[in-house]
Coordinates of C-alpha atoms in Angstrom, one line a residue:
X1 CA 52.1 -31.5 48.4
X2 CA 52.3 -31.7 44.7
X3 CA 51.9 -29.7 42.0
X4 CA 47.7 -29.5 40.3
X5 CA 49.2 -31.5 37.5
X6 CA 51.4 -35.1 37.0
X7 CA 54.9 -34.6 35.7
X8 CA 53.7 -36.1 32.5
X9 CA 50.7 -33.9 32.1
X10 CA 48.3 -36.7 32.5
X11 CA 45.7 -36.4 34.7
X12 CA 45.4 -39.7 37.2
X13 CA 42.3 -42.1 36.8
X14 CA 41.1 -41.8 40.2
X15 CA 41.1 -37.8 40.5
X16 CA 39.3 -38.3 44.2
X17 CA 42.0 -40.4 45.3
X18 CA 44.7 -39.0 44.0
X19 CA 43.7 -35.0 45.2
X20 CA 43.6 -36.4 49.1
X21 CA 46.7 -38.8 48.7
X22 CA 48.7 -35.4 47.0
X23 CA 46.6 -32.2 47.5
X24 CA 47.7 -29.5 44.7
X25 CA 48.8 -26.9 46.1
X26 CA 46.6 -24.2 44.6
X27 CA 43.9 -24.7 47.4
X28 CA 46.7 -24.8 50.2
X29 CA 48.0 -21.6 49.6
X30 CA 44.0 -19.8 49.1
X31 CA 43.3 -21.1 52.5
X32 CA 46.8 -19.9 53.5
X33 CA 45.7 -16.8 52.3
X34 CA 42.7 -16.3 53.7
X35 CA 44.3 -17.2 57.1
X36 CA 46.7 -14.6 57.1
X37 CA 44.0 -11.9 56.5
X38 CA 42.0 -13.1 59.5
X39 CA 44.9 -13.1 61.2
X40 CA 45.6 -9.6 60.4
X41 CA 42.5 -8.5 60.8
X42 CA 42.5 -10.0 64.5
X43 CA 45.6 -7.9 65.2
X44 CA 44.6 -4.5 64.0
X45 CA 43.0 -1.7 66.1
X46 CA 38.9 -1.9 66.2
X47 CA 39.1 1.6 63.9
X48 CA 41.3 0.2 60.9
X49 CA 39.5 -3.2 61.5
X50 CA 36.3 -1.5 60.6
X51 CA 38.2 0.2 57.7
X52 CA 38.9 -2.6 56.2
X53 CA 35.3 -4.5 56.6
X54 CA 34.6 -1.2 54.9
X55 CA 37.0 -1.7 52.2
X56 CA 36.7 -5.1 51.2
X57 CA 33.4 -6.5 52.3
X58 CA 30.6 -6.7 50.2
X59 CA 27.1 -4.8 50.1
X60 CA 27.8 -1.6 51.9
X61 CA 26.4 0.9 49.2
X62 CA 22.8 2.6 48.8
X63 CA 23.1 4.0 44.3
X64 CA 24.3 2.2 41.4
X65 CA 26.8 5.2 41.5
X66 CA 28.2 3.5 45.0
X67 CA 27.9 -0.2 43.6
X68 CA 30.1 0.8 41.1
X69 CA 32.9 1.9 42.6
X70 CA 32.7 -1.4 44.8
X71 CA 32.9 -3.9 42.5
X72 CA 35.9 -5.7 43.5
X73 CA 33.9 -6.4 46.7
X74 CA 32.1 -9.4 44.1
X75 CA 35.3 -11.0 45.2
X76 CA 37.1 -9.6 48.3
X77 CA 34.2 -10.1 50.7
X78 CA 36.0 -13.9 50.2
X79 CA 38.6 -13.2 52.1
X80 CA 37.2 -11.8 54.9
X81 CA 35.7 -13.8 58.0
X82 CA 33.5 -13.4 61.6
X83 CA 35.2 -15.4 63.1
X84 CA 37.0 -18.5 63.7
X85 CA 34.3 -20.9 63.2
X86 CA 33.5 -19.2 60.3
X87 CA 37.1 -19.8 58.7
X88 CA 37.1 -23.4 59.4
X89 CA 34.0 -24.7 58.0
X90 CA 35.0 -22.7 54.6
X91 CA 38.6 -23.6 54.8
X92 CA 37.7 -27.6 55.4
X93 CA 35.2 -27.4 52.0
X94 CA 37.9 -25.5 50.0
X95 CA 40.4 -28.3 51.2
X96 CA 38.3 -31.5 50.7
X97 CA 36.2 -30.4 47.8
X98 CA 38.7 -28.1 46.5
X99 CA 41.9 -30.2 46.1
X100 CA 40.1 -32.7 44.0
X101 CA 38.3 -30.0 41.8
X102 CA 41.6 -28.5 41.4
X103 CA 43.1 -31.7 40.5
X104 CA 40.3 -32.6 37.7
X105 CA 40.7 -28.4 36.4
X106 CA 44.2 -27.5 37.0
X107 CA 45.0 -24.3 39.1
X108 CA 44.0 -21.5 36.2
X109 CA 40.4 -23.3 35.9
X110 CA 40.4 -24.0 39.8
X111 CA 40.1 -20.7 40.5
X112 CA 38.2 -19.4 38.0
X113 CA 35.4 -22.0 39.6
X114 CA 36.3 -20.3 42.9
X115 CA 35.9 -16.7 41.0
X116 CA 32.5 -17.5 39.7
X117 CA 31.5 -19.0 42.6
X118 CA 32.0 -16.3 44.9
X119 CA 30.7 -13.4 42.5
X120 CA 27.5 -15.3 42.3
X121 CA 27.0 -15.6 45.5
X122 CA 27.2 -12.2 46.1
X123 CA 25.1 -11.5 43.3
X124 CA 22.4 -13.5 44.4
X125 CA 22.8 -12.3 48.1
X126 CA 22.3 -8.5 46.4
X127 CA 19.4 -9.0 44.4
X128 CA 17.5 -10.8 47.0
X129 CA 18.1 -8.2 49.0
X130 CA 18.0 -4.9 47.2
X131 CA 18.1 -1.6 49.0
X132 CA 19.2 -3.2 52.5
X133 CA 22.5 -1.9 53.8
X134 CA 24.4 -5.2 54.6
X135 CA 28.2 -6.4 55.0
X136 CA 28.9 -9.9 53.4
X137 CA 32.0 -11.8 54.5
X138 CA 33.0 -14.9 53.7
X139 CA 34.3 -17.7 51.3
X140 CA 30.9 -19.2 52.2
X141 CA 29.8 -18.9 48.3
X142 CA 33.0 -20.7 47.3
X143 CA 32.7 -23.6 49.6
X144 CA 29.0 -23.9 48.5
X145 CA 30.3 -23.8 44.8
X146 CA 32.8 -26.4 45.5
X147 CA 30.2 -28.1 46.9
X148 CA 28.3 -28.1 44.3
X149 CA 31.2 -29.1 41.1
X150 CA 31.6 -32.1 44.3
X151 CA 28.1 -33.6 42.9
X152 CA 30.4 -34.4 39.4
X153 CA 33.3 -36.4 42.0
X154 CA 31.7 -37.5 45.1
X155 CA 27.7 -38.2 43.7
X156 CA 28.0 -40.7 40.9
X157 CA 30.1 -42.2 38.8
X158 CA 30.8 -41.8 34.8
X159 CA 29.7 -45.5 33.9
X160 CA 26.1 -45.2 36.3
X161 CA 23.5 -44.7 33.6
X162 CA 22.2 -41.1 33.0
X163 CA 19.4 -41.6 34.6
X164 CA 20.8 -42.9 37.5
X165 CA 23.3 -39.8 37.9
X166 CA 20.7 -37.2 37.3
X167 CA 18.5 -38.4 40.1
X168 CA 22.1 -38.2 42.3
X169 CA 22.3 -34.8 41.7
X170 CA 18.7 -33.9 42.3
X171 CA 19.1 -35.6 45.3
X172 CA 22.4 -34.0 46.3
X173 CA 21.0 -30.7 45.4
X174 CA 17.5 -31.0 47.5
X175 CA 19.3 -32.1 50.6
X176 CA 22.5 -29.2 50.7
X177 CA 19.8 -26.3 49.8
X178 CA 17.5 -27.8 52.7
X179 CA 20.4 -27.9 55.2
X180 CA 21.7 -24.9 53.9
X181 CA 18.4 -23.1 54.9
X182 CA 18.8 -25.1 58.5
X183 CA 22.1 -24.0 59.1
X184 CA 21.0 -20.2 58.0
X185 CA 18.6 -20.2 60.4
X186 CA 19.8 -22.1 63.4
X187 CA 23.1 -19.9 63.7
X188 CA 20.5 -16.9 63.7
X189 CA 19.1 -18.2 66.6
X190 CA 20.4 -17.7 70.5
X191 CA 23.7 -19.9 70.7
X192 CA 24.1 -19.9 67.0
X193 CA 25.5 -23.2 65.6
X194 CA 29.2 -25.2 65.6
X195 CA 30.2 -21.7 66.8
X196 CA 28.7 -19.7 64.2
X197 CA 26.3 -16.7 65.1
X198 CA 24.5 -13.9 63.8
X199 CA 22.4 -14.0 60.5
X200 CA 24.0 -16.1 57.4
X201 CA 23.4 -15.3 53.6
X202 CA 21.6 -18.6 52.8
X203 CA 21.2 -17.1 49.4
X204 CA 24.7 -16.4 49.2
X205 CA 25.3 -20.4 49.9
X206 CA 22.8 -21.1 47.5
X207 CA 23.7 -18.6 44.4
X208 CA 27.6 -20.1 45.2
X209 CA 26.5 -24.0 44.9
X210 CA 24.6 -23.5 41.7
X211 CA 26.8 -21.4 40.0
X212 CA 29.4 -24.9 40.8
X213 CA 26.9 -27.0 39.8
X214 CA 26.8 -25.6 36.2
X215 CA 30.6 -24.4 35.9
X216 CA 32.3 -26.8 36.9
X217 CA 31.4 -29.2 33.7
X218 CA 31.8 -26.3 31.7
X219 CA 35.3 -25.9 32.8
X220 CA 36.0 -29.5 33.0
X221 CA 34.6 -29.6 29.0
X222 CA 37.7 -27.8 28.0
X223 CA 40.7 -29.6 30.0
X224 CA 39.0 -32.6 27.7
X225 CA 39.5 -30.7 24.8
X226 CA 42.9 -30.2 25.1

């Protein structure tokens, strides 16, 4: 793998290309990350498993007073996963719309992306459902994020006229909020779906994908202005 930028500081002209022919490493090592927890958390006893859901995952407060003191669960609910299923899917978005968002932002930028991705997601998964006592898990709001800075790589292209790339992204935006609301509720149904079961924050996914969708030009802004 290389590193997120060339040895010459320039950035390649085919950024897509380029991130899949030599990932940067940056995304590698968040998935590697998130592995090892799971893996961790497979291994430990059902009582310091539960500790640590406690610990780390996000929503389990009732007062402001509580919220407060869990704050860092905006971003450590991330790193935590149901199951196997669960890991995949987010890991295979981090890796394929990740490595070429990382190698358009550089790592510092890259992450920030994943930062605010995953904080809104949470966010919006709270204040849609205020007062419910809840445990979100998941890097779910990332990939969704990712997913979203992906409509500025994988929807159109920078010569297509503006017209042409803002219908793109309506287009790109309808269809991953309406299978977004499929997939939330067919894995809540009996069987669940490509392994996934149980009820999934659709409004997680969908806080995640548009807080991508306007970041990720934001960030991109200043790695032009440098």
């Amino acid at each position: 793998m290389s590193d997120d930028r060339t040895t010459t500081g320039q950035r390649r002209s085919d950024p897509v290309a380029e991130a899949y022919r030599n990932p940067p490493k940056t995304p590698m090592l968040l998935i590697g990350v998130m592995a090892g927890i799971f893996a961790i958390e497979a291994m430990l006893p059902q009582g310091l498993e539960r500790r640590l859901l406690a610990f780390l995952a996000f929503g389990l407060f009732e007062t402001w007073d509580e919220a407060l003191l869990r704050v860092h669960t905006l971003v450590t609910h991330a790193f935590l996963h149901a199951n196997l299923p669960h890991l995949f899917f987010n890991a295979l978005a981090i890796f394929t719309a990740g490595s070429v968002a990382c190698r358009i932002l550089g790592s510092a930028r890259f992450l920030l992306l994943c930062l605010i991705a995953a904080v809104a997601g949470a966010s919006t998964h709270a204040a849609l459902n205020w007062g419910e006592l809840f445990a979100l898990r998941g890097a779910s709001g990332i990939a969704f994020g990712l997913w979203g800075a992906a409509s500025y790589f994988w929807i159109y292209r920078p010569h297509e006229r503006p017209a042409r790339r803002v219908a793109k992204v309506v287009y790109w935006v309808a269809i991953m909020m309406l299978l977004n609301v499929i997939y939330a509720f067919a894995a809540g149904g009996p069987g669940g779906v490509f392994g996934v079961m149980g009820r999934i924050s659709w409004e997680a996914h969908a806080g995640g994908f548009l807080a991508g969708l306007i970041a990720f030009p934001i960030l991109r802004a200043t790695v032009k202005r440098q």
